[in-house]
Amino acid sequence: MSAPPPTAPAPAAPPLPTAAPAASAPLLSMAPMADNLAAIGRFGVFAGQVAARALRRPFFWGPLLAHTWVTSVRCLLPVVAVTTPFGMVIALEGLEIFGLFGAQRMLSSLVSVAVLRELSPVLASVLIAAQGGSSCAAELGAMRIKEEIDATEVMAVDGIQLHVVPRVLALTIACPMLNVVGSFSGLAGGWFTAVVLKGEKSGIFMANLWALATPMDVWGGAIKTTVFGAVIGLIAAYHGYYATGGAAGVGRAVNDTVVHSVLVFITFNYLLTSALFAGATP
Amino acid sequence: MAAAAAFFGRVGAYAYFVGDFVVAVRRHGVPWRLVLQEAYSIGVRSLPILLIIAGFVGTNLALQGYFAFKPLGGSRLVGMFVSLAGVRELAPIIAAAMVAAKAGTEMASQIGVMRIREQIDALEVMAVNPMAWIIAPRLVGIMLVLPALTVISTFMMVGAGLLVSVVQLGVPGEIFLELASQGISAPDFLYGQVKALIFGLIICTVSCYFGFTCERGPEGVGKATNQAVVTSAVICVVLNYFLSEVFYGGAH
């Protein structure tokens, strides 16, 4: 969370083509740590504002629907294009490791647990951060730079309420929906490798698909991705809404959005996996 | 149909772009003194986030493997699962994804800003070939550091898996390490390096392509950055499957 504060002066002119970017300070010095702590605090305040305004009239239903639709459609292809090959890779490696003790028939149990619990939620969220989150930051950043957000406020419409709340809610809604699509395409990828390419029996694959997976895995994936969607939306909106420094600032906001949201939800993911699934498995 | 036509148009434009780049490098050479600088800025700035992500992926691999093999009575196989999945698949692809997210987006937005501020035209006016000057050092730099980052992320992943297995899951450390070293062999590391080189090539050329073709205005830079990371991540993951199939698919 090292975005410059909203009041910070515009950064110096962008580097010459040859100059190394000088945006980040050395890793272990105290000043950036204090800056980062301050940025986390500002992010908390921003998240509180968004939450408060999400519950207050007026509700902008039209923008909410439009953003949900656009985000889902935009992210659909990348999510499918990434979860399918990953399901195929899991099947490829799983066949090898189960082949060690002649238990290839258990392959689909591993594939379904891996896809439902981890792969689909995490990969779908990474792609949604890269596609939906970063385009949310880019749109908000461009609106900030072109002073459209100020224009909104001059017209006595709350900028956060009109521009930020629908986008954050849209990502929160779209993320679990895309996770369902990602789960299906991951399982389909695993089935394709095992049955079509490697000649396992389709009936055995289907029969063992639910041997280890439980409804809790499906619900756990849905809970995880809802949390991840809200995190992505808030981080993207924070970086975009407080973008400074012209076109370069928008690029930086997009960059920070992807990096920070992946960082935060990979960390959350370990904690959520331990909390949701550790006790549930027989 | 229009969308498909536009898509193939982009693929063709990218191919032309790479061809132009090859011609430019053959004619003008690589500006070697910029290479180390770029390698430093790509590698060192991606390292902290890569370490954190690789660590958490390793912990999750250990949890996954433990619970997947437990019903078969093979919960001790977790070491083999972590090393096999980590070394062969996840370490190269996670390193590539993080470099795409951190360095790739930075390349796209820097070059995009240069484009819209007409600094690229200024380079041409100074008789400097912008493609050789801007892209070549980044390409050589990323291909120097990405294999190294892959090795680092492998060790971080297996190390985090070991930590979780011993502390949280109660698998003896010696058994974990013995099975981990049984699961993989030296060629697996080599194939990981080959994957890293190919991913580096893709990330750099795709990100620079979107930077060079950036449209006007702040939205243009945002869009270029956005498309750079999504496109390079998707291409890397799809290629990863085919590379794995080629390297490991015939093994059993």
Short mmCIF file of C-alpha atoms in Angstrom, two decimals:
data_model
loop_
_atom_site.label_atom_id
_atom_site.label_comp_id
_atom_site.label_asym_id
_atom_site.label_seq_id
_atom_site.Cartn_x
_atom_site.Cartn_y
_atom_site.Cartn_z
CA MET A 1 0.00 0.00 0.00
CA SER A 2 2.57 2.56 -0.94
CA ALA A 3 0.36 4.77 -3.08
CA PRO A 4 1.13 8.42 -2.63
CA PRO A 5 -1.30 10.26 -0.39
CA PRO A 6 -3.97 12.26 -2.15
CA THR A 7 -2.32 15.50 -1.20
CA ALA A 8 1.23 14.55 -2.19
CA PRO A 9 2.87 16.77 -4.79
CA ALA A 10 3.01 15.34 -8.28
CA PRO A 11 6.12 13.19 -8.71
CA ALA A 12 8.98 14.43 -10.81
CA ALA A 13 8.94 14.09 -14.57
CA PRO A 14 9.05 10.46 -15.74
CA PRO A 15 12.49 8.96 -16.18
CA LEU A 16 14.33 9.39 -19.40
CA PRO A 17 14.28 6.26 -21.52
CA THR A 18 17.59 5.18 -20.08
CA ALA A 19 17.12 6.04 -16.42
CA ALA A 20 16.18 3.34 -13.92
CA PRO A 21 12.84 4.03 -12.27
CA ALA A 22 13.47 5.51 -8.86
CA ALA A 23 10.03 4.92 -7.40
CA SER A 24 10.88 2.46 -4.66
CA ALA A 25 13.31 2.99 -1.82
CA PRO A 26 15.67 0.32 -0.46
CA LEU A 27 13.92 -2.60 1.18
CA LEU A 28 14.98 -2.28 4.76
CA SER A 29 14.98 1.30 5.84
CA MET A 30 12.61 2.83 8.33
CA ALA A 31 11.09 5.70 6.36
CA PRO A 32 9.27 3.57 3.78
CA MET A 33 7.98 1.39 6.59
CA ALA A 34 6.37 4.41 8.22
CA ASP A 35 5.00 5.43 4.83
CA ASN A 36 3.57 1.97 4.33
CA LEU A 37 1.94 2.00 7.74
CA ALA A 38 0.40 5.38 6.94
CA ALA A 39 -0.84 4.04 3.60
CA ILE A 40 -2.42 1.06 5.35
CA GLY A 41 -4.18 3.46 7.69
CA ARG A 42 -5.45 5.57 4.79
CA PHE A 43 -6.64 2.39 3.10
CA GLY A 44 -8.55 1.47 6.24
CA VAL A 45 -10.23 4.86 6.35
CA PHE A 46 -11.11 4.55 2.66
CA ALA A 47 -12.56 1.07 3.16
CA GLY A 48 -14.66 2.39 6.05
CA GLN A 49 -15.96 5.24 3.89
CA VAL A 50 -16.88 2.84 1.11
CA ALA A 51 -18.67 0.54 3.55
CA ALA A 52 -20.58 3.42 5.14
CA ARG A 53 -21.67 4.81 1.78
CA ALA A 54 -22.66 1.39 0.46
CA LEU A 55 -25.36 1.25 3.13
CA ARG A 56 -26.68 4.77 2.62
CA ARG A 57 -29.18 6.07 0.06
CA PRO A 58 -29.16 6.67 -2.87
CA PHE A 59 -28.25 3.27 -4.30
CA PHE A 60 -26.97 3.38 -7.86
CA TRP A 61 -28.49 0.13 -9.17
CA GLY A 62 -27.87 0.90 -12.85
CA PRO A 63 -24.09 1.37 -12.55
CA LEU A 64 -23.92 -1.67 -10.25
CA LEU A 65 -25.56 -3.92 -12.85
CA ALA A 66 -23.52 -2.45 -15.68
CA HIS A 67 -20.21 -2.88 -13.84
CA THR A 68 -21.06 -6.43 -12.75
CA TRP A 69 -21.88 -7.37 -16.34
CA VAL A 70 -18.81 -5.71 -17.82
CA THR A 71 -16.46 -7.18 -15.19
CA SER A 72 -17.82 -10.70 -15.59
CA VAL A 73 -17.65 -10.60 -19.37
CA ARG A 74 -14.17 -9.10 -19.41
CA CYS A 75 -12.74 -11.63 -16.97
CA LEU A 76 -14.51 -14.69 -18.35
CA LEU A 77 -12.07 -15.54 -21.11
CA PRO A 78 -8.86 -15.05 -19.07
CA VAL A 79 -10.28 -17.13 -16.19
CA VAL A 80 -11.23 -20.01 -18.49
CA ALA A 81 -7.96 -19.72 -20.42
CA VAL A 82 -5.94 -20.10 -17.22
CA THR A 83 -7.91 -22.60 -15.13
CA THR A 84 -8.26 -25.15 -17.96
CA PRO A 85 -4.51 -25.63 -18.57
CA PHE A 86 -3.92 -25.73 -14.83
CA GLY A 87 -6.47 -28.52 -14.43
CA MET A 88 -4.67 -30.33 -17.24
CA VAL A 89 -1.30 -29.92 -15.55
CA ILE A 90 -2.66 -31.23 -12.23
CA ALA A 91 -3.94 -34.32 -14.01
CA LEU A 92 -0.61 -34.79 -15.80
CA GLU A 93 1.46 -34.64 -12.61
CA GLY A 94 -1.17 -36.45 -10.54
CA LEU A 95 -1.14 -39.43 -12.89
CA GLU A 96 2.59 -39.74 -12.39
CA ILE A 97 2.51 -39.57 -8.61
CA PHE A 98 -0.51 -41.91 -8.27
CA GLY A 99 1.10 -44.23 -10.82
CA LEU A 100 3.87 -44.87 -8.26
CA PHE A 101 1.48 -47.02 -6.27
CA GLY A 102 -0.93 -48.03 -9.00
CA ALA A 103 -3.79 -45.83 -7.85
CA GLN A 104 -4.49 -43.89 -11.05
CA ARG A 105 -8.20 -44.35 -10.43
CA MET A 106 -7.89 -41.93 -7.48
CA LEU A 107 -6.72 -39.19 -9.84
CA SER A 108 -10.06 -37.45 -10.15
CA SER A 109 -10.39 -37.18 -6.35
CA LEU A 110 -7.15 -35.23 -6.22
CA VAL A 111 -8.13 -33.10 -9.21
CA SER A 112 -11.52 -32.19 -7.78
CA VAL A 113 -10.21 -31.30 -4.32
CA ALA A 114 -7.29 -29.31 -5.73
CA VAL A 115 -9.44 -27.45 -8.25
CA LEU A 116 -12.37 -26.69 -5.94
CA ARG A 117 -10.37 -25.67 -2.88
CA GLU A 118 -7.32 -23.93 -4.20
CA LEU A 119 -6.73 -23.66 -7.89
CA SER A 120 -9.96 -22.23 -9.10
CA PRO A 121 -10.45 -19.68 -6.28
CA VAL A 122 -6.83 -18.51 -6.38
CA LEU A 123 -6.36 -18.47 -10.15
CA ALA A 124 -9.75 -16.89 -10.80
CA SER A 125 -8.92 -14.20 -8.24
CA VAL A 126 -5.45 -13.58 -9.70
CA LEU A 127 -6.96 -13.12 -13.14
CA ILE A 128 -9.77 -10.96 -11.80
CA ALA A 129 -7.18 -8.80 -10.04
CA ALA A 130 -5.15 -8.58 -13.24
CA GLN A 131 -8.11 -7.89 -15.52
CA GLY A 132 -11.08 -6.55 -13.54
CA GLY A 133 -9.21 -4.91 -10.67
CA SER A 134 -6.64 -3.22 -12.85
CA SER A 135 -9.19 -1.91 -15.32
CA CYS A 136 -11.22 -0.59 -12.37
CA ALA A 137 -8.08 1.23 -11.15
CA ALA A 138 -7.35 2.48 -14.66
CA GLU A 139 -10.88 3.87 -15.11
CA LEU A 140 -11.00 5.55 -11.72
CA GLY A 141 -7.46 6.87 -12.14
CA ALA A 142 -8.25 8.37 -15.53
CA MET A 143 -11.42 9.96 -14.09
CA ARG A 144 -9.39 11.41 -11.23
CA ILE A 145 -6.69 12.77 -13.55
CA LYS A 146 -9.23 14.32 -15.91
CA GLU A 147 -11.03 15.84 -12.90
CA GLU A 148 -14.25 14.03 -13.66
CA ILE A 149 -14.52 12.96 -10.02
CA ASP A 150 -14.23 16.58 -8.92
CA ALA A 151 -16.93 17.45 -11.45
CA THR A 152 -19.16 14.79 -9.92
CA GLU A 153 -18.68 16.27 -6.47
CA VAL A 154 -19.38 19.78 -7.73
CA MET A 155 -22.75 18.47 -8.89
CA ALA A 156 -23.43 17.43 -5.28
CA VAL A 157 -23.13 13.71 -6.03
CA ASP A 158 -20.84 11.76 -3.75
CA GLY A 159 -17.88 10.52 -5.81
CA ILE A 160 -17.32 7.40 -3.71
CA GLN A 161 -21.02 6.56 -3.78
CA LEU A 162 -21.40 6.92 -7.54
CA HIS A 163 -18.04 5.68 -8.82
CA VAL A 164 -16.47 3.47 -6.17
CA VAL A 165 -19.29 1.57 -4.44
CA PRO A 166 -20.76 0.02 -7.63
CA ARG A 167 -17.31 -1.08 -8.82
CA VAL A 168 -16.34 -2.67 -5.50
CA LEU A 169 -19.70 -4.45 -5.20
CA ALA A 170 -19.46 -5.58 -8.83
CA LEU A 171 -16.09 -7.24 -8.20
CA THR A 172 -17.42 -8.81 -4.99
CA ILE A 173 -20.35 -10.31 -6.92
CA ALA A 174 -18.41 -11.29 -10.04
CA CYS A 175 -15.58 -13.10 -8.23
CA PRO A 176 -17.63 -16.04 -6.82
CA MET A 177 -19.56 -16.36 -10.08
CA LEU A 178 -16.37 -16.58 -12.10
CA ASN A 179 -15.03 -19.06 -9.57
CA VAL A 180 -17.86 -21.42 -10.48
CA VAL A 181 -16.93 -21.11 -14.15
CA GLY A 182 -13.26 -21.61 -13.28
CA SER A 183 -14.06 -24.75 -11.27
CA PHE A 184 -15.95 -26.27 -14.16
CA SER A 185 -13.25 -25.47 -16.70
CA GLY A 186 -10.49 -26.76 -14.37
CA LEU A 187 -12.34 -30.06 -13.89
CA ALA A 188 -12.97 -30.24 -17.62
CA GLY A 189 -9.27 -29.70 -18.28
CA GLY A 190 -8.39 -32.50 -15.86
CA TRP A 191 -10.96 -34.80 -17.49
CA PHE A 192 -9.60 -33.98 -20.95
CA THR A 193 -6.01 -34.86 -20.04
CA ALA A 194 -6.88 -38.00 -18.10
CA VAL A 195 -9.51 -39.45 -20.44
CA VAL A 196 -8.79 -38.14 -23.91
CA LEU A 197 -5.00 -37.77 -23.84
CA LYS A 198 -3.91 -40.44 -21.36
CA GLY A 199 -6.64 -43.03 -21.89
CA GLU A 200 -8.03 -43.39 -18.38
CA LYS A 201 -11.65 -44.58 -18.13
CA SER A 202 -14.17 -41.76 -18.15
CA GLY A 203 -16.56 -43.67 -15.88
CA ILE A 204 -13.88 -44.18 -13.22
CA PHE A 205 -12.94 -40.53 -13.42
CA MET A 206 -16.54 -39.47 -12.89
CA ALA A 207 -17.19 -42.02 -10.16
CA ASN A 208 -14.24 -40.90 -8.03
CA LEU A 209 -14.77 -37.21 -8.67
CA TRP A 210 -16.70 -36.73 -5.43
CA ALA A 211 -14.87 -39.36 -3.36
CA LEU A 212 -12.95 -36.80 -1.32
CA ALA A 213 -14.59 -33.50 -2.20
CA THR A 214 -17.49 -32.39 -0.03
CA PRO A 215 -20.10 -29.64 -0.33
CA MET A 216 -17.94 -27.76 2.14
CA ASP A 217 -15.27 -27.48 -0.56
CA VAL A 218 -17.70 -25.75 -2.90
CA TRP A 219 -18.97 -23.43 -0.19
CA GLY A 220 -15.43 -22.78 1.01
CA GLY A 221 -14.44 -21.71 -2.51
CA ALA A 222 -17.45 -19.40 -2.67
CA ILE A 223 -16.64 -17.81 0.72
CA LYS A 224 -12.99 -17.38 -0.20
CA THR A 225 -13.69 -15.75 -3.53
CA THR A 226 -16.27 -13.38 -2.05
CA VAL A 227 -13.61 -12.18 0.41
CA PHE A 228 -11.00 -11.97 -2.35
CA GLY A 229 -13.39 -10.05 -4.62
CA ALA A 230 -14.03 -7.45 -1.93
CA VAL A 231 -10.29 -7.15 -1.25
CA ILE A 232 -9.49 -6.73 -4.96
CA GLY A 233 -12.25 -4.16 -5.40
CA LEU A 234 -11.21 -2.08 -2.40
CA ILE A 235 -7.51 -2.11 -3.30
CA ALA A 236 -8.18 -1.27 -6.94
CA ALA A 237 -10.58 1.52 -6.04
CA TYR A 238 -8.15 2.93 -3.47
CA HIS A 239 -5.27 3.10 -5.92
CA GLY A 240 -7.41 4.46 -8.74
CA TYR A 241 -9.39 6.96 -6.68
CA TYR A 242 -6.24 8.55 -5.23
CA ALA A 243 -4.12 8.44 -8.41
CA THR A 244 -1.83 11.44 -8.87
CA GLY A 245 0.69 12.53 -11.44
CA GLY A 246 -0.88 12.32 -14.86
CA ALA A 247 -0.76 9.35 -17.19
CA ALA A 248 2.27 7.88 -15.41
CA GLY A 249 0.28 7.96 -12.18
CA VAL A 250 -2.48 5.89 -13.75
CA GLY A 251 0.06 3.32 -14.89
CA ARG A 252 1.51 3.20 -11.38
CA ALA A 253 -1.97 2.80 -9.85
CA VAL A 254 -2.68 -0.16 -12.13
CA ASN A 255 0.68 -1.75 -11.34
CA ASP A 256 0.24 -1.31 -7.56
CA THR A 257 -3.30 -2.70 -7.75
CA VAL A 258 -2.21 -5.99 -9.27
CA VAL A 259 0.79 -6.46 -7.01
CA HIS A 260 -0.91 -5.50 -3.75
CA SER A 261 -4.11 -7.41 -4.29
CA VAL A 262 -2.27 -10.61 -5.24
CA LEU A 263 -0.04 -10.18 -2.19
CA VAL A 264 -2.97 -9.65 0.18
CA PHE A 265 -5.18 -12.46 -0.99
CA ILE A 266 -2.42 -15.08 -1.24
CA THR A 267 -1.78 -14.33 2.41
CA PHE A 268 -5.50 -14.51 3.22
CA ASN A 269 -5.71 -17.72 1.23
CA TYR A 270 -3.39 -19.65 3.52
CA LEU A 271 -5.29 -18.50 6.59
CA LEU A 272 -8.71 -19.22 5.02
CA THR A 273 -7.59 -22.66 3.81
CA SER A 274 -6.35 -23.56 7.26
CA ALA A 275 -9.52 -22.21 8.88
CA LEU A 276 -12.11 -23.58 6.45
CA PHE A 277 -10.70 -26.96 5.48
CA ALA A 278 -8.25 -28.22 8.08
CA GLY A 279 -11.01 -29.43 10.40
CA ALA A 280 -13.39 -30.52 7.67
CA THR A 281 -11.30 -33.26 6.11
CA PRO A 282 -11.74 -36.80 7.46
CA MET B 1 -16.83 -12.02 -36.03
CA ALA B 2 -15.60 -8.49 -35.61
CA ALA B 3 -14.08 -9.41 -32.26
CA ALA B 4 -12.33 -12.43 -33.78
CA ALA B 5 -11.02 -10.33 -36.63
CA ALA B 6 -9.73 -7.73 -34.18
CA PHE B 7 -8.08 -10.49 -32.14
CA PHE B 8 -6.26 -11.96 -35.11
CA GLY B 9 -5.33 -8.44 -36.15
CA ARG B 10 -3.64 -7.97 -32.77
CA VAL B 11 -1.82 -11.30 -33.11
CA GLY B 12 -0.56 -10.27 -36.52
CA ALA B 13 0.50 -6.84 -35.29
CA TYR B 14 2.39 -8.49 -32.43
CA ALA B 15 4.18 -10.80 -34.86
CA TYR B 16 5.16 -7.81 -37.00
CA PHE B 17 6.35 -6.04 -33.86
CA VAL B 18 8.59 -8.95 -32.85
CA GLY B 19 9.92 -9.16 -36.42
CA ASP B 20 10.72 -5.45 -36.44
CA PHE B 21 12.46 -5.87 -33.11
CA VAL B 22 14.65 -8.71 -34.39
CA VAL B 23 15.62 -6.67 -37.44
CA ALA B 24 16.37 -3.62 -35.28
CA VAL B 25 18.59 -5.63 -32.93
CA ARG B 26 20.47 -7.24 -35.80
CA ARG B 27 21.10 -3.84 -37.33
CA HIS B 28 21.80 -1.74 -34.24
CA GLY B 29 22.99 -4.25 -31.63
CA VAL B 30 22.14 -4.44 -27.97
CA PRO B 31 23.11 -1.47 -25.76
CA TRP B 32 24.98 -3.68 -23.30
CA ARG B 33 25.65 -1.02 -20.70
CA LEU B 34 21.91 -0.74 -19.97
CA VAL B 35 21.47 -4.48 -19.47
CA LEU B 36 22.69 -4.75 -15.89
CA GLN B 37 20.62 -1.75 -14.86
CA GLU B 38 17.46 -3.31 -16.30
CA ALA B 39 18.29 -6.72 -14.86
CA TYR B 40 18.72 -5.12 -11.45
CA SER B 41 15.48 -3.20 -11.62
CA ILE B 42 13.48 -6.20 -12.86
CA GLY B 43 15.02 -8.77 -10.54
CA VAL B 44 15.50 -6.93 -7.29
CA ARG B 45 12.19 -5.12 -7.40
CA SER B 46 10.26 -8.32 -8.07
CA LEU B 47 12.11 -10.31 -5.42
CA PRO B 48 10.30 -9.36 -2.16
CA ILE B 49 6.80 -10.02 -3.48
CA LEU B 50 7.98 -13.20 -5.19
CA LEU B 51 9.44 -14.50 -1.91
CA ILE B 52 6.20 -13.86 -0.03
CA ILE B 53 3.97 -15.40 -2.71
CA ALA B 54 6.23 -18.43 -3.24
CA GLY B 55 6.27 -19.01 0.51
CA PHE B 56 2.50 -19.00 0.78
CA VAL B 57 2.10 -21.19 -2.30
CA GLY B 58 4.47 -23.68 -0.67
CA THR B 59 2.45 -23.75 2.54
CA ASN B 60 -0.73 -24.36 0.57
CA LEU B 61 0.90 -27.12 -1.46
CA ALA B 62 1.83 -28.88 1.76
CA LEU B 63 -1.73 -28.58 3.14
CA GLN B 64 -3.15 -29.82 -0.17
CA GLY B 65 -0.81 -32.76 -0.55
CA TYR B 66 -1.24 -33.82 3.06
CA PHE B 67 -5.03 -33.92 2.86
CA ALA B 68 -5.06 -35.50 -0.62
CA PHE B 69 -2.86 -38.45 0.32
CA LYS B 70 -4.10 -38.93 3.87
CA PRO B 71 -7.06 -41.20 2.88
CA LEU B 72 -4.61 -43.49 1.09
CA GLY B 73 -2.44 -43.66 4.18
CA GLY B 74 0.25 -41.73 2.34
CA SER B 75 0.29 -38.48 4.23
CA ARG B 76 4.08 -38.79 4.39
CA LEU B 77 4.20 -38.43 0.61
CA VAL B 78 3.61 -34.73 1.15
CA GLY B 79 7.34 -34.11 0.61
CA MET B 80 7.27 -35.72 -2.80
CA PHE B 81 4.12 -33.83 -3.74
CA VAL B 82 5.57 -30.47 -2.71
CA SER B 83 8.85 -30.99 -4.52
CA LEU B 84 7.27 -32.44 -7.66
CA ALA B 85 4.60 -29.78 -8.01
CA GLY B 86 6.88 -27.00 -6.81
CA VAL B 87 9.99 -27.68 -8.89
CA ARG B 88 8.26 -28.75 -12.07
CA GLU B 89 5.22 -26.54 -12.32
CA LEU B 90 4.58 -23.91 -9.73
CA ALA B 91 8.00 -22.34 -9.18
CA PRO B 92 8.50 -21.36 -12.85
CA ILE B 93 4.92 -20.24 -13.38
CA ILE B 94 4.66 -18.30 -10.10
CA ALA B 95 7.96 -16.53 -10.77
CA ALA B 96 6.76 -15.68 -14.27
CA ALA B 97 3.37 -14.47 -13.03
CA MET B 98 4.93 -12.23 -10.39
CA VAL B 99 7.48 -10.79 -12.80
CA ALA B 100 4.64 -10.16 -15.26
CA ALA B 101 2.61 -8.47 -12.54
CA LYS B 102 5.46 -6.35 -11.21
CA ALA B 103 8.06 -5.80 -13.94
CA GLY B 104 5.84 -6.42 -16.96
CA THR B 105 3.24 -3.87 -15.91
CA GLU B 106 6.03 -1.43 -15.13
CA MET B 107 7.53 -1.90 -18.60
CA ALA B 108 4.16 -1.39 -20.26
CA SER B 109 3.33 1.75 -18.30
CA GLN B 110 6.83 3.27 -18.63
CA ILE B 111 6.96 2.68 -22.37
CA GLY B 112 3.35 3.81 -22.72
CA VAL B 113 4.18 7.08 -20.98
CA MET B 114 7.24 7.49 -23.23
CA ARG B 115 4.98 6.93 -26.21
CA ILE B 116 2.32 9.47 -25.27
CA ARG B 117 4.89 12.06 -24.20
CA GLU B 118 6.57 11.52 -27.58
CA GLN B 119 9.87 10.54 -26.01
CA ILE B 120 10.03 7.58 -28.38
CA ASP B 121 9.75 9.92 -31.34
CA ALA B 122 12.46 12.05 -29.74
CA LEU B 123 14.75 9.00 -29.63
CA GLU B 124 14.19 8.42 -33.31
CA VAL B 125 14.96 12.06 -34.07
CA MET B 126 18.27 11.55 -32.26
CA ALA B 127 18.98 8.64 -34.63
CA VAL B 128 18.64 6.12 -31.82
CA ASN B 129 16.58 3.09 -32.78
CA PRO B 130 13.89 3.00 -30.07
CA MET B 131 13.25 -0.71 -30.32
CA ALA B 132 16.88 -1.74 -29.92
CA TRP B 133 17.43 0.92 -27.24
CA ILE B 134 14.33 0.28 -25.11
CA ILE B 135 13.39 -3.36 -25.59
CA ALA B 136 16.71 -5.16 -26.07
CA PRO B 137 18.19 -4.37 -22.63
CA ARG B 138 14.92 -5.28 -20.94
CA LEU B 139 14.77 -8.57 -22.84
CA VAL B 140 18.34 -9.56 -22.01
CA GLY B 141 17.82 -8.41 -18.42
CA ILE B 142 14.64 -10.40 -17.86
CA MET B 143 16.20 -13.51 -19.39
CA LEU B 144 19.14 -13.14 -17.02
CA VAL B 145 17.09 -12.74 -13.86
CA LEU B 146 14.00 -14.89 -14.41
CA PRO B 147 15.87 -18.24 -14.20
CA ALA B 148 17.55 -17.01 -11.02
CA LEU B 149 14.21 -15.94 -9.57
CA THR B 150 12.82 -19.37 -10.47
CA VAL B 151 15.56 -21.07 -8.46
CA ILE B 152 14.92 -18.78 -5.51
CA SER B 153 11.18 -19.38 -5.63
CA THR B 154 11.76 -23.16 -5.80
CA PHE B 155 13.76 -23.09 -2.59
CA MET B 156 11.29 -20.78 -0.89
CA MET B 157 8.37 -22.99 -1.88
CA VAL B 158 9.89 -26.27 -0.72
CA GLY B 159 11.21 -24.58 2.42
CA ALA B 160 7.79 -23.21 3.33
CA GLY B 161 6.26 -26.62 2.59
CA LEU B 162 8.80 -28.23 4.92
CA LEU B 163 8.03 -25.71 7.66
CA VAL B 164 4.27 -26.27 7.48
CA SER B 165 4.67 -30.06 7.27
CA VAL B 166 6.87 -30.21 10.33
CA VAL B 167 5.21 -27.58 12.50
CA GLN B 168 1.52 -27.72 11.53
CA LEU B 169 1.05 -31.23 10.13
CA GLY B 170 3.56 -33.19 12.19
CA VAL B 171 5.40 -34.95 9.35
CA PRO B 172 9.02 -35.73 10.34
CA GLY B 173 11.45 -33.41 8.60
CA GLU B 174 13.89 -36.15 7.54
CA ILE B 175 11.13 -38.10 5.79
CA PHE B 176 9.91 -34.96 4.06
CA LEU B 177 13.37 -34.17 2.73
CA GLU B 178 14.12 -37.73 1.68
CA LEU B 179 10.88 -38.08 -0.28
CA ALA B 180 11.31 -34.57 -1.67
CA SER B 181 14.67 -35.47 -3.14
CA GLN B 182 13.34 -38.78 -4.46
CA GLY B 183 10.51 -37.09 -6.30
CA ILE B 184 12.66 -34.97 -8.58
CA SER B 185 15.88 -35.24 -10.51
CA ALA B 186 18.42 -32.84 -11.93
CA PRO B 187 16.76 -32.52 -15.37
CA ASP B 188 13.63 -31.17 -13.63
CA PHE B 189 15.62 -28.12 -12.53
CA LEU B 190 16.98 -27.73 -16.04
CA TYR B 191 13.50 -27.87 -17.59
CA GLY B 192 12.37 -25.25 -15.07
CA GLN B 193 15.15 -22.99 -16.34
CA VAL B 194 14.09 -23.56 -19.95
CA LYS B 195 10.53 -22.66 -19.00
CA ALA B 196 11.76 -19.51 -17.26
CA LEU B 197 13.69 -18.39 -20.33
CA ILE B 198 10.65 -18.87 -22.57
CA PHE B 199 8.34 -17.09 -20.12
CA GLY B 200 10.81 -14.19 -19.90
CA LEU B 201 10.80 -13.84 -23.68
CA ILE B 202 6.98 -13.79 -23.75
CA ILE B 203 6.52 -11.38 -20.83
CA CYS B 204 9.02 -8.86 -22.16
CA THR B 205 7.86 -8.80 -25.78
CA VAL B 206 4.15 -8.75 -24.89
CA SER B 207 4.54 -5.97 -22.31
CA CYS B 208 6.71 -3.88 -24.63
CA TYR B 209 4.24 -4.44 -27.48
CA PHE B 210 1.37 -3.04 -25.42
CA GLY B 211 3.56 -0.17 -24.25
CA PHE B 212 4.62 0.73 -27.79
CA THR B 213 1.05 0.62 -29.11
CA CYS B 214 -0.32 2.66 -26.19
CA GLU B 215 -3.21 4.98 -27.04
CA ARG B 216 -3.42 8.64 -26.10
CA GLY B 217 -4.26 9.89 -22.66
CA PRO B 218 -4.27 8.45 -19.15
CA GLU B 219 -6.82 5.76 -20.13
CA GLY B 220 -4.42 4.59 -22.82
CA VAL B 221 -1.64 3.92 -20.30
CA GLY B 222 -4.03 2.20 -17.90
CA LYS B 223 -5.42 0.01 -20.66
CA ALA B 224 -1.98 -0.91 -21.99
CA THR B 225 -0.79 -1.90 -18.51
CA ASN B 226 -3.94 -3.92 -17.88
CA GLN B 227 -3.73 -5.79 -21.18
CA ALA B 228 0.00 -6.44 -20.79
CA VAL B 229 -0.37 -8.35 -17.52
CA VAL B 230 -3.47 -10.31 -18.54
CA THR B 231 -2.15 -11.29 -21.95
CA SER B 232 1.29 -12.35 -20.78
CA ALA B 233 -0.13 -14.34 -17.83
CA VAL B 234 -2.57 -16.21 -20.07
CA ILE B 235 0.06 -16.98 -22.71
CA CYS B 236 2.52 -18.20 -20.06
CA VAL B 237 -0.02 -20.53 -18.40
CA VAL B 238 -1.14 -22.03 -21.70
CA LEU B 239 2.46 -22.50 -22.85
CA ASN B 240 3.27 -24.05 -19.46
CA TYR B 241 0.91 -26.91 -20.18
CA PHE B 242 2.48 -27.65 -23.53
CA LEU B 243 6.02 -27.40 -22.15
CA SER B 244 5.11 -29.77 -19.30
CA GLU B 245 3.57 -32.18 -21.77
CA VAL B 246 6.78 -32.10 -23.83
CA PHE B 247 9.18 -32.40 -20.88
CA TYR B 248 7.26 -34.73 -18.56
CA GLY B 249 4.30 -36.12 -20.49
CA GLY B 250 6.05 -39.22 -21.82
CA ALA B 251 7.50 -40.19 -18.45
CA HIS B 252 4.92 -42.75 -17.38
#
